[in-house]
mmCIF file of C-alpha atoms in Angstrom:
data_model
loop_
_atom_site.group_PDB
_atom_site.id
_atom_site.type_symbol
_atom_site.label_atom_id
_atom_site.label_comp_id
_atom_site.label_asym_id
_atom_site.label_seq_id
_atom_site.Cartn_x
_atom_site.Cartn_y
_atom_site.Cartn_z
ATOM 1 C CA UNK C 1 10.431 -156.977 -25.670
ATOM 2 C CA UNK C 2 13.276 -156.995 -28.504
ATOM 3 C CA UNK C 3 13.474 -159.827 -31.286
ATOM 4 C CA UNK C 4 15.417 -162.815 -31.085
ATOM 5 C CA UNK C 5 16.790 -164.346 -34.421
ATOM 6 C CA UNK C 6 14.894 -167.154 -35.753
ATOM 7 C CA UNK C 7 15.411 -170.546 -34.409
ATOM 8 C CA UNK C 8 13.425 -172.293 -37.589
ATOM 9 C CA UNK C 9 9.765 -173.191 -38.046
ATOM 10 C CA UNK C 10 7.797 -176.222 -38.203
ATOM 11 C CA UNK C 11 7.928 -176.216 -42.272
ATOM 12 C CA UNK C 12 11.667 -174.773 -42.191
ATOM 13 C CA UNK C 13 13.258 -176.316 -39.243
ATOM 14 C CA UNK C 14 17.020 -174.006 -39.415
ATOM 15 C CA UNK C 15 17.780 -175.106 -36.309
ATOM 16 C CA UNK C 16 16.835 -179.085 -36.649
ATOM 17 C CA UNK C 17 18.969 -181.837 -35.215
ATOM 18 C CA UNK C 18 17.510 -185.720 -35.747
ATOM 19 C CA UNK C 19 19.611 -187.348 -32.707
ATOM 20 C CA UNK C 20 19.306 -186.524 -28.602
ATOM 21 C CA UNK C 21 20.284 -189.352 -26.292
ATOM 22 C CA UNK C 22 17.861 -192.160 -25.443
ATOM 23 C CA UNK C 23 16.600 -192.575 -21.666
ATOM 24 C CA UNK C 24 19.144 -194.460 -20.105
ATOM 25 C CA UNK C 25 20.132 -195.910 -16.547
ATOM 26 C CA UNK C 26 23.842 -195.736 -16.641
ATOM 27 C CA UNK C 27 26.409 -198.069 -14.930
ATOM 28 C CA UNK C 28 27.435 -195.617 -12.158
ATOM 29 C CA UNK C 29 23.611 -195.375 -10.932
ATOM 30 C CA UNK C 30 22.963 -192.149 -12.809
ATOM 31 C CA UNK C 31 19.817 -191.616 -15.253
ATOM 32 C CA UNK C 32 19.395 -190.448 -18.740
ATOM 33 C CA UNK C 33 15.898 -188.684 -18.896
ATOM 34 C CA UNK C 34 13.871 -187.311 -21.709
ATOM 35 C CA UNK C 35 11.618 -183.983 -20.531
ATOM 36 C CA UNK C 36 9.055 -182.648 -22.319
ATOM 37 C CA UNK C 37 7.471 -179.316 -21.694
ATOM 38 C CA UNK C 38 4.285 -178.465 -23.648
ATOM 39 C CA UNK C 39 1.666 -176.271 -23.514
ATOM 40 C CA UNK C 40 -1.496 -178.369 -25.159
ATOM 41 C CA UNK C 41 -4.169 -175.739 -25.065
ATOM 42 C CA UNK C 42 -6.935 -177.668 -22.724
ATOM 43 C CA UNK C 43 -6.583 -180.416 -25.560
ATOM 44 C CA UNK C 44 -8.711 -177.858 -27.931
ATOM 45 C CA UNK C 45 -7.006 -178.842 -30.858
ATOM 46 C CA UNK C 46 -5.842 -181.849 -32.743
ATOM 47 C CA UNK C 47 -6.042 -185.034 -29.967
ATOM 48 C CA UNK C 48 -4.690 -187.185 -32.365
ATOM 49 C CA UNK C 49 -1.659 -185.195 -33.561
ATOM 50 C CA UNK C 50 -1.205 -184.047 -29.824
ATOM 51 C CA UNK C 51 -0.740 -187.314 -28.975
ATOM 52 C CA UNK C 52 1.619 -188.224 -31.804
ATOM 53 C CA UNK C 53 3.934 -185.411 -31.248
ATOM 54 C CA UNK C 54 4.534 -186.811 -27.596
ATOM 55 C CA UNK C 55 4.811 -190.037 -28.337
ATOM 56 C CA UNK C 56 7.432 -189.529 -31.406
ATOM 57 C CA UNK C 57 9.628 -187.623 -28.776
ATOM 58 C CA UNK C 58 9.629 -190.872 -26.210
ATOM 59 C CA UNK C 59 9.524 -188.539 -23.213
ATOM 60 C CA UNK C 60 10.066 -190.324 -19.667
ATOM 61 C CA UNK C 61 8.157 -187.086 -18.301
ATOM 62 C CA UNK C 62 5.529 -184.367 -20.023
ATOM 63 C CA UNK C 63 5.521 -181.117 -18.093
ATOM 64 C CA UNK C 64 2.083 -179.919 -19.032
ATOM 65 C CA UNK C 65 0.615 -176.464 -19.308
ATOM 66 C CA UNK C 66 -3.250 -175.898 -19.998
ATOM 67 C CA UNK C 67 -3.938 -179.261 -19.168
ATOM 68 C CA UNK C 68 -8.182 -180.006 -19.017
ATOM 69 C CA UNK C 69 -9.510 -178.180 -16.173
ATOM 70 C CA UNK C 70 -13.366 -178.529 -16.128
ATOM 71 C CA UNK C 71 -15.882 -180.821 -16.889
ATOM 72 C CA UNK C 72 -14.305 -184.222 -16.770
ATOM 73 C CA UNK C 73 -10.828 -183.351 -16.759
ATOM 74 C CA UNK C 74 -9.297 -186.348 -15.019
ATOM 75 C CA UNK C 75 -10.847 -188.638 -17.393
ATOM 76 C CA UNK C 76 -9.579 -186.549 -20.504
ATOM 77 C CA UNK C 77 -5.938 -186.267 -18.881
ATOM 78 C CA UNK C 78 -6.042 -190.081 -18.600
ATOM 79 C CA UNK C 79 -7.042 -190.432 -22.061
ATOM 80 C CA UNK C 80 -4.475 -188.049 -23.255
ATOM 81 C CA UNK C 81 -1.628 -190.324 -21.090
ATOM 82 C CA UNK C 82 -2.924 -193.292 -22.341
ATOM 83 C CA UNK C 83 -2.721 -191.939 -25.966
ATOM 84 C CA UNK C 84 0.566 -191.185 -25.471
ATOM 85 C CA UNK C 85 2.067 -194.394 -23.414
ATOM 86 C CA UNK C 86 2.283 -192.620 -20.036
ATOM 87 C CA UNK C 87 0.567 -192.253 -16.353
ATOM 88 C CA UNK C 88 -1.033 -189.162 -14.768
ATOM 89 C CA UNK C 89 1.213 -188.165 -11.790
ATOM 90 C CA UNK C 90 -0.388 -185.247 -10.780
ATOM 91 C CA UNK C 91 -1.837 -181.958 -11.668
ATOM 92 C CA UNK C 92 -4.809 -180.569 -13.944
ATOM 93 C CA UNK C 93 -7.661 -178.759 -12.110
ATOM 94 C CA UNK C 94 -6.323 -178.892 -8.661
ATOM 95 C CA UNK C 95 -3.396 -176.801 -10.258
ATOM 96 C CA UNK C 96 -5.277 -174.436 -12.379
ATOM 97 C CA UNK C 97 -3.570 -176.003 -15.576
ATOM 98 C CA UNK C 98 -0.028 -177.071 -14.828
ATOM 99 C CA UNK C 99 0.276 -181.130 -14.984
ATOM 100 C CA UNK C 100 2.777 -183.850 -14.969
ATOM 101 C CA UNK C 101 2.588 -187.310 -16.868
ATOM 102 C CA UNK C 102 5.510 -189.957 -16.871
ATOM 103 C CA UNK C 103 6.329 -193.295 -18.070
ATOM 104 C CA UNK C 104 6.536 -196.605 -15.698
ATOM 105 C CA UNK C 105 10.174 -195.921 -15.749
ATOM 106 C CA UNK C 106 9.638 -193.121 -12.852
ATOM 107 C CA UNK C 107 8.665 -194.356 -9.600
ATOM 108 C CA UNK C 108 6.919 -191.518 -7.677
ATOM 109 C CA UNK C 109 7.620 -190.628 -4.310
ATOM 110 C CA UNK C 110 5.354 -187.808 -3.403
ATOM 111 C CA UNK C 111 3.580 -185.043 -5.600
ATOM 112 C CA UNK C 112 1.954 -181.742 -4.076
ATOM 113 C CA UNK C 113 -0.339 -179.577 -6.328
ATOM 114 C CA UNK C 114 0.159 -175.850 -5.191
ATOM 115 C CA UNK C 115 -2.228 -172.922 -6.065
ATOM 116 C CA UNK C 116 -0.510 -169.702 -6.214
ATOM 117 C CA UNK C 117 -1.576 -166.456 -4.696
ATOM 118 C CA UNK C 118 -4.398 -165.173 -7.249
ATOM 119 C CA UNK C 119 -4.615 -161.128 -7.891
ATOM 120 C CA UNK C 120 -8.334 -160.118 -8.054
ATOM 121 C CA UNK C 121 -9.234 -160.041 -11.659
ATOM 122 C CA UNK C 122 -6.847 -162.291 -13.267
ATOM 123 C CA UNK C 123 -6.407 -166.131 -13.832
ATOM 124 C CA UNK C 124 -5.554 -168.485 -10.851
ATOM 125 C CA UNK C 125 -1.953 -170.027 -11.517
ATOM 126 C CA UNK C 126 -0.623 -172.956 -9.674
ATOM 127 C CA UNK C 127 2.247 -175.387 -9.966
ATOM 128 C CA UNK C 128 2.045 -179.097 -10.232
ATOM 129 C CA UNK C 129 5.156 -180.488 -8.305
ATOM 130 C CA UNK C 130 6.813 -184.034 -7.761
ATOM 131 C CA UNK C 131 9.543 -185.819 -6.355
ATOM 132 C CA UNK C 132 10.143 -189.040 -8.913
ATOM 133 C CA UNK C 133 13.186 -191.771 -8.959
ATOM 134 C CA UNK C 134 14.817 -193.509 -11.973
ATOM 135 C CA UNK C 135 16.262 -196.287 -10.585
ATOM 136 C CA UNK C 136 19.216 -194.525 -8.405
ATOM 137 C CA UNK C 137 18.781 -191.274 -9.572
ATOM 138 C CA UNK C 138 15.837 -188.946 -7.524
ATOM 139 C CA UNK C 139 14.652 -185.814 -9.049
ATOM 140 C CA UNK C 140 12.465 -183.105 -8.162
ATOM 141 C CA UNK C 141 9.700 -181.673 -10.952
ATOM 142 C CA UNK C 142 7.643 -178.939 -11.384
ATOM 143 C CA UNK C 143 5.415 -177.647 -14.425
ATOM 144 C CA UNK C 144 4.121 -174.120 -14.385
ATOM 145 C CA UNK C 145 2.575 -171.415 -16.569
ATOM 146 C CA UNK C 146 2.922 -168.387 -15.295
ATOM 147 C CA UNK C 147 1.000 -164.827 -15.741
ATOM 148 C CA UNK C 148 0.364 -162.562 -18.196
ATOM 149 C CA UNK C 149 0.638 -159.925 -15.714
ATOM 150 C CA UNK C 150 4.116 -158.232 -15.421
ATOM 151 C CA UNK C 151 3.900 -157.521 -11.952
ATOM 152 C CA UNK C 152 2.309 -160.849 -10.876
ATOM 153 C CA UNK C 153 4.305 -162.939 -13.048
ATOM 154 C CA UNK C 154 7.687 -161.643 -11.480
ATOM 155 C CA UNK C 155 6.033 -162.601 -8.317
ATOM 156 C CA UNK C 156 4.981 -166.054 -9.242
ATOM 157 C CA UNK C 157 8.727 -166.783 -10.485
ATOM 158 C CA UNK C 158 10.253 -166.181 -7.066
ATOM 159 C CA UNK C 159 7.443 -168.564 -5.429
ATOM 160 C CA UNK C 160 8.478 -171.329 -8.537
ATOM 161 C CA UNK C 161 12.402 -170.876 -6.973
ATOM 162 C CA UNK C 162 11.200 -170.841 -3.622
ATOM 163 C CA UNK C 163 9.012 -174.112 -4.597
ATOM 164 C CA UNK C 164 12.194 -175.705 -6.020
ATOM 165 C CA UNK C 165 14.206 -175.134 -3.221
ATOM 166 C CA UNK C 166 11.830 -176.620 -0.844
ATOM 167 C CA UNK C 167 11.319 -179.947 -2.842
ATOM 168 C CA UNK C 168 14.114 -181.241 -0.820
ATOM 169 C CA UNK C 169 16.216 -182.751 -3.379
ATOM 170 C CA UNK C 170 19.251 -181.742 -4.808
ATOM 171 C CA UNK C 171 18.117 -182.309 -8.658
ATOM 172 C CA UNK C 172 15.371 -181.017 -9.851
ATOM 173 C CA UNK C 173 13.676 -179.582 -13.682
ATOM 174 C CA UNK C 174 11.353 -177.327 -14.238
ATOM 175 C CA UNK C 175 9.253 -176.418 -17.305
ATOM 176 C CA UNK C 176 6.393 -174.527 -18.374
ATOM 177 C CA UNK C 177 5.185 -171.416 -20.275
ATOM 178 C CA UNK C 178 6.603 -168.396 -18.517
ATOM 179 C CA UNK C 179 4.593 -165.836 -20.611
ATOM 180 C CA UNK C 180 8.059 -163.886 -21.100
ATOM 181 C CA UNK C 181 10.931 -164.104 -23.088
ATOM 182 C CA UNK C 182 14.471 -164.580 -21.909
ATOM 183 C CA UNK C 183 15.397 -160.996 -21.844
ATOM 184 C CA UNK C 184 12.097 -160.561 -19.503
ATOM 185 C CA UNK C 185 12.351 -159.772 -15.531
ATOM 186 C CA UNK C 186 10.451 -163.283 -14.721
ATOM 187 C CA UNK C 187 12.365 -165.233 -17.249
ATOM 188 C CA UNK C 188 15.851 -163.598 -15.969
ATOM 189 C CA UNK C 189 14.908 -164.590 -12.335
ATOM 190 C CA UNK C 190 14.341 -167.836 -12.980
ATOM 191 C CA UNK C 191 17.724 -168.219 -14.934
ATOM 192 C CA UNK C 192 19.670 -166.250 -12.620
ATOM 193 C CA UNK C 193 19.311 -169.517 -9.939
ATOM 194 C CA UNK C 194 18.562 -172.169 -12.807
ATOM 195 C CA UNK C 195 20.308 -173.111 -15.194
ATOM 196 C CA UNK C 196 18.395 -172.338 -19.073
ATOM 197 C CA UNK C 197 18.513 -175.929 -21.036
ATOM 198 C CA UNK C 198 18.636 -174.053 -24.790
ATOM 199 C CA UNK C 199 21.111 -171.511 -23.168
ATOM 200 C CA UNK C 200 23.055 -174.698 -21.784
ATOM 201 C CA UNK C 201 22.854 -177.226 -24.582
ATOM 202 C CA UNK C 202 20.854 -175.909 -27.906
ATOM 203 C CA UNK C 203 19.599 -178.445 -29.979
ATOM 204 C CA UNK C 204 16.521 -178.398 -32.366
ATOM 205 C CA UNK C 205 14.818 -175.194 -32.662
ATOM 206 C CA UNK C 206 14.539 -172.373 -30.478
ATOM 207 C CA UNK C 207 11.237 -170.275 -30.583
ATOM 208 C CA UNK C 208 8.373 -171.572 -29.180
ATOM 209 C CA UNK C 209 5.314 -169.692 -29.966
ATOM 210 C CA UNK C 210 3.456 -169.823 -32.425
ATOM 211 C CA UNK C 211 3.832 -172.665 -34.599
ATOM 212 C CA UNK C 212 2.952 -171.617 -37.468
ATOM 213 C CA UNK C 213 5.601 -168.570 -37.543
ATOM 214 C CA UNK C 214 7.465 -168.879 -34.397
ATOM 215 C CA UNK C 215 9.582 -165.744 -33.191
ATOM 216 C CA UNK C 216 9.932 -166.157 -29.701
ATOM 217 C CA UNK C 217 10.693 -168.086 -27.017
ATOM 218 C CA UNK C 218 8.313 -167.686 -23.857
ATOM 219 C CA UNK C 219 8.333 -172.024 -23.060
ATOM 220 C CA UNK C 220 11.685 -173.395 -21.202
ATOM 221 C CA UNK C 221 13.086 -176.117 -19.649
ATOM 222 C CA UNK C 222 15.490 -175.270 -16.496
ATOM 223 C CA UNK C 223 17.241 -177.398 -14.120
ATOM 224 C CA UNK C 224 19.385 -177.150 -11.052
ATOM 225 C CA UNK C 225 23.053 -176.921 -11.137
ATOM 226 C CA UNK C 226 24.233 -180.614 -10.846
ATOM 227 C CA UNK C 227 21.730 -181.843 -13.840
ATOM 228 C CA UNK C 228 23.658 -182.197 -17.239
ATOM 229 C CA UNK C 229 21.337 -180.965 -20.129
ATOM 230 C CA UNK C 230 22.471 -182.956 -22.983
ATOM 231 C CA UNK C 231 20.326 -181.061 -25.590
ATOM 232 C CA UNK C 232 16.996 -178.949 -25.584
ATOM 233 C CA UNK C 233 14.952 -177.338 -27.527
ATOM 234 C CA UNK C 234 12.031 -177.897 -30.048
ATOM 235 C CA UNK C 235 12.213 -181.337 -31.438
ATOM 236 C CA UNK C 236 12.182 -180.704 -35.085
ATOM 237 C CA UNK C 237 13.569 -183.741 -37.241
ATOM 238 C CA UNK C 238 13.047 -186.109 -34.373
ATOM 239 C CA UNK C 239 12.008 -189.569 -36.136
ATOM 240 C CA UNK C 240 8.197 -190.004 -36.587
ATOM 241 C CA UNK C 241 7.568 -186.394 -35.767
ATOM 242 C CA UNK C 242 5.713 -184.824 -38.655
ATOM 243 C CA UNK C 243 5.647 -181.140 -39.027
ATOM 244 C CA UNK C 244 1.885 -180.995 -39.982
ATOM 245 C CA UNK C 245 1.559 -182.447 -36.110
ATOM 246 C CA UNK C 246 3.157 -179.750 -34.507
ATOM 247 C CA UNK C 247 0.953 -177.450 -36.340
ATOM 248 C CA UNK C 248 -2.169 -179.409 -35.691
ATOM 249 C CA UNK C 249 -1.622 -180.234 -31.850
ATOM 250 C CA UNK C 250 -1.539 -176.824 -29.966
ATOM 251 C CA UNK C 251 -0.826 -172.682 -30.201
ATOM 252 C CA UNK C 252 2.734 -173.694 -28.702
ATOM 253 C CA UNK C 253 5.820 -175.935 -29.944
ATOM 254 C CA UNK C 254 7.229 -178.428 -27.232
ATOM 255 C CA UNK C 255 10.712 -178.074 -25.641
ATOM 256 C CA UNK C 256 12.407 -181.411 -24.969
ATOM 257 C CA UNK C 257 15.166 -182.080 -23.438
ATOM 258 C CA UNK C 258 17.684 -185.089 -22.529
ATOM 259 C CA UNK C 259 19.110 -184.193 -19.256
ATOM 260 C CA UNK C 260 21.850 -186.942 -17.030
ATOM 261 C CA UNK C 261 20.442 -186.632 -13.146
ATOM 262 C CA UNK C 262 23.465 -187.645 -10.917
ATOM 263 C CA UNK C 263 22.861 -190.877 -8.848
ATOM 264 C CA UNK C 264 21.695 -190.405 -5.044
ATOM 265 C CA UNK C 265 19.736 -187.478 -3.733
#
């Protein structure tokens, strides 16, 4: 795949920006919601650094990939949520990795864990899904981690889009590790129907892999058309967020977005 121009590194954040709108409920009932998508590599790295990164991003939602899936995985998920000031919503081992965490601000209307069809010899993949309400705004949420295999990944992209359409709400956000770049077939399939947050309103840094020498964007946040993207990217330059923690927390960099979700839905 073609290389992309640099979006900054953890030690030299060329695209950094300190400001991103805070969480808010607005007079018309719409909600500003901060969403973080993060592949945490099963918490095999520095767990304290991981929690510090998440707290510094001040997210209302965290769409996790590679959540703990094996022995005592629920306790590990609860520890991460507690250390990050969040609560567990759904996913983990039940979805083969994707998971959703949220602040108490989010009212959970419903959740569903989905296992995708598995190709023999390849890893099981799944989707963590939920419908949440922020004051007067309702938001569908999907966390995903697509296949390393190009053919399976393309099919999963289609199933992901079907699942978003089936949430039954007009406004939704999807976050995940796509294992594909923006010029790839699967990424383009998703971006053809949903809005790519970085492309809509770039903020911070672009590349997510790998933290020590980021050169590709394989992690992304997408929204349905009615959701306004106020900024989206790797959260370089946030107050309290240390470059050393970004390097120590995982083998991916997170993607943070501020979204304005209309009231109703």
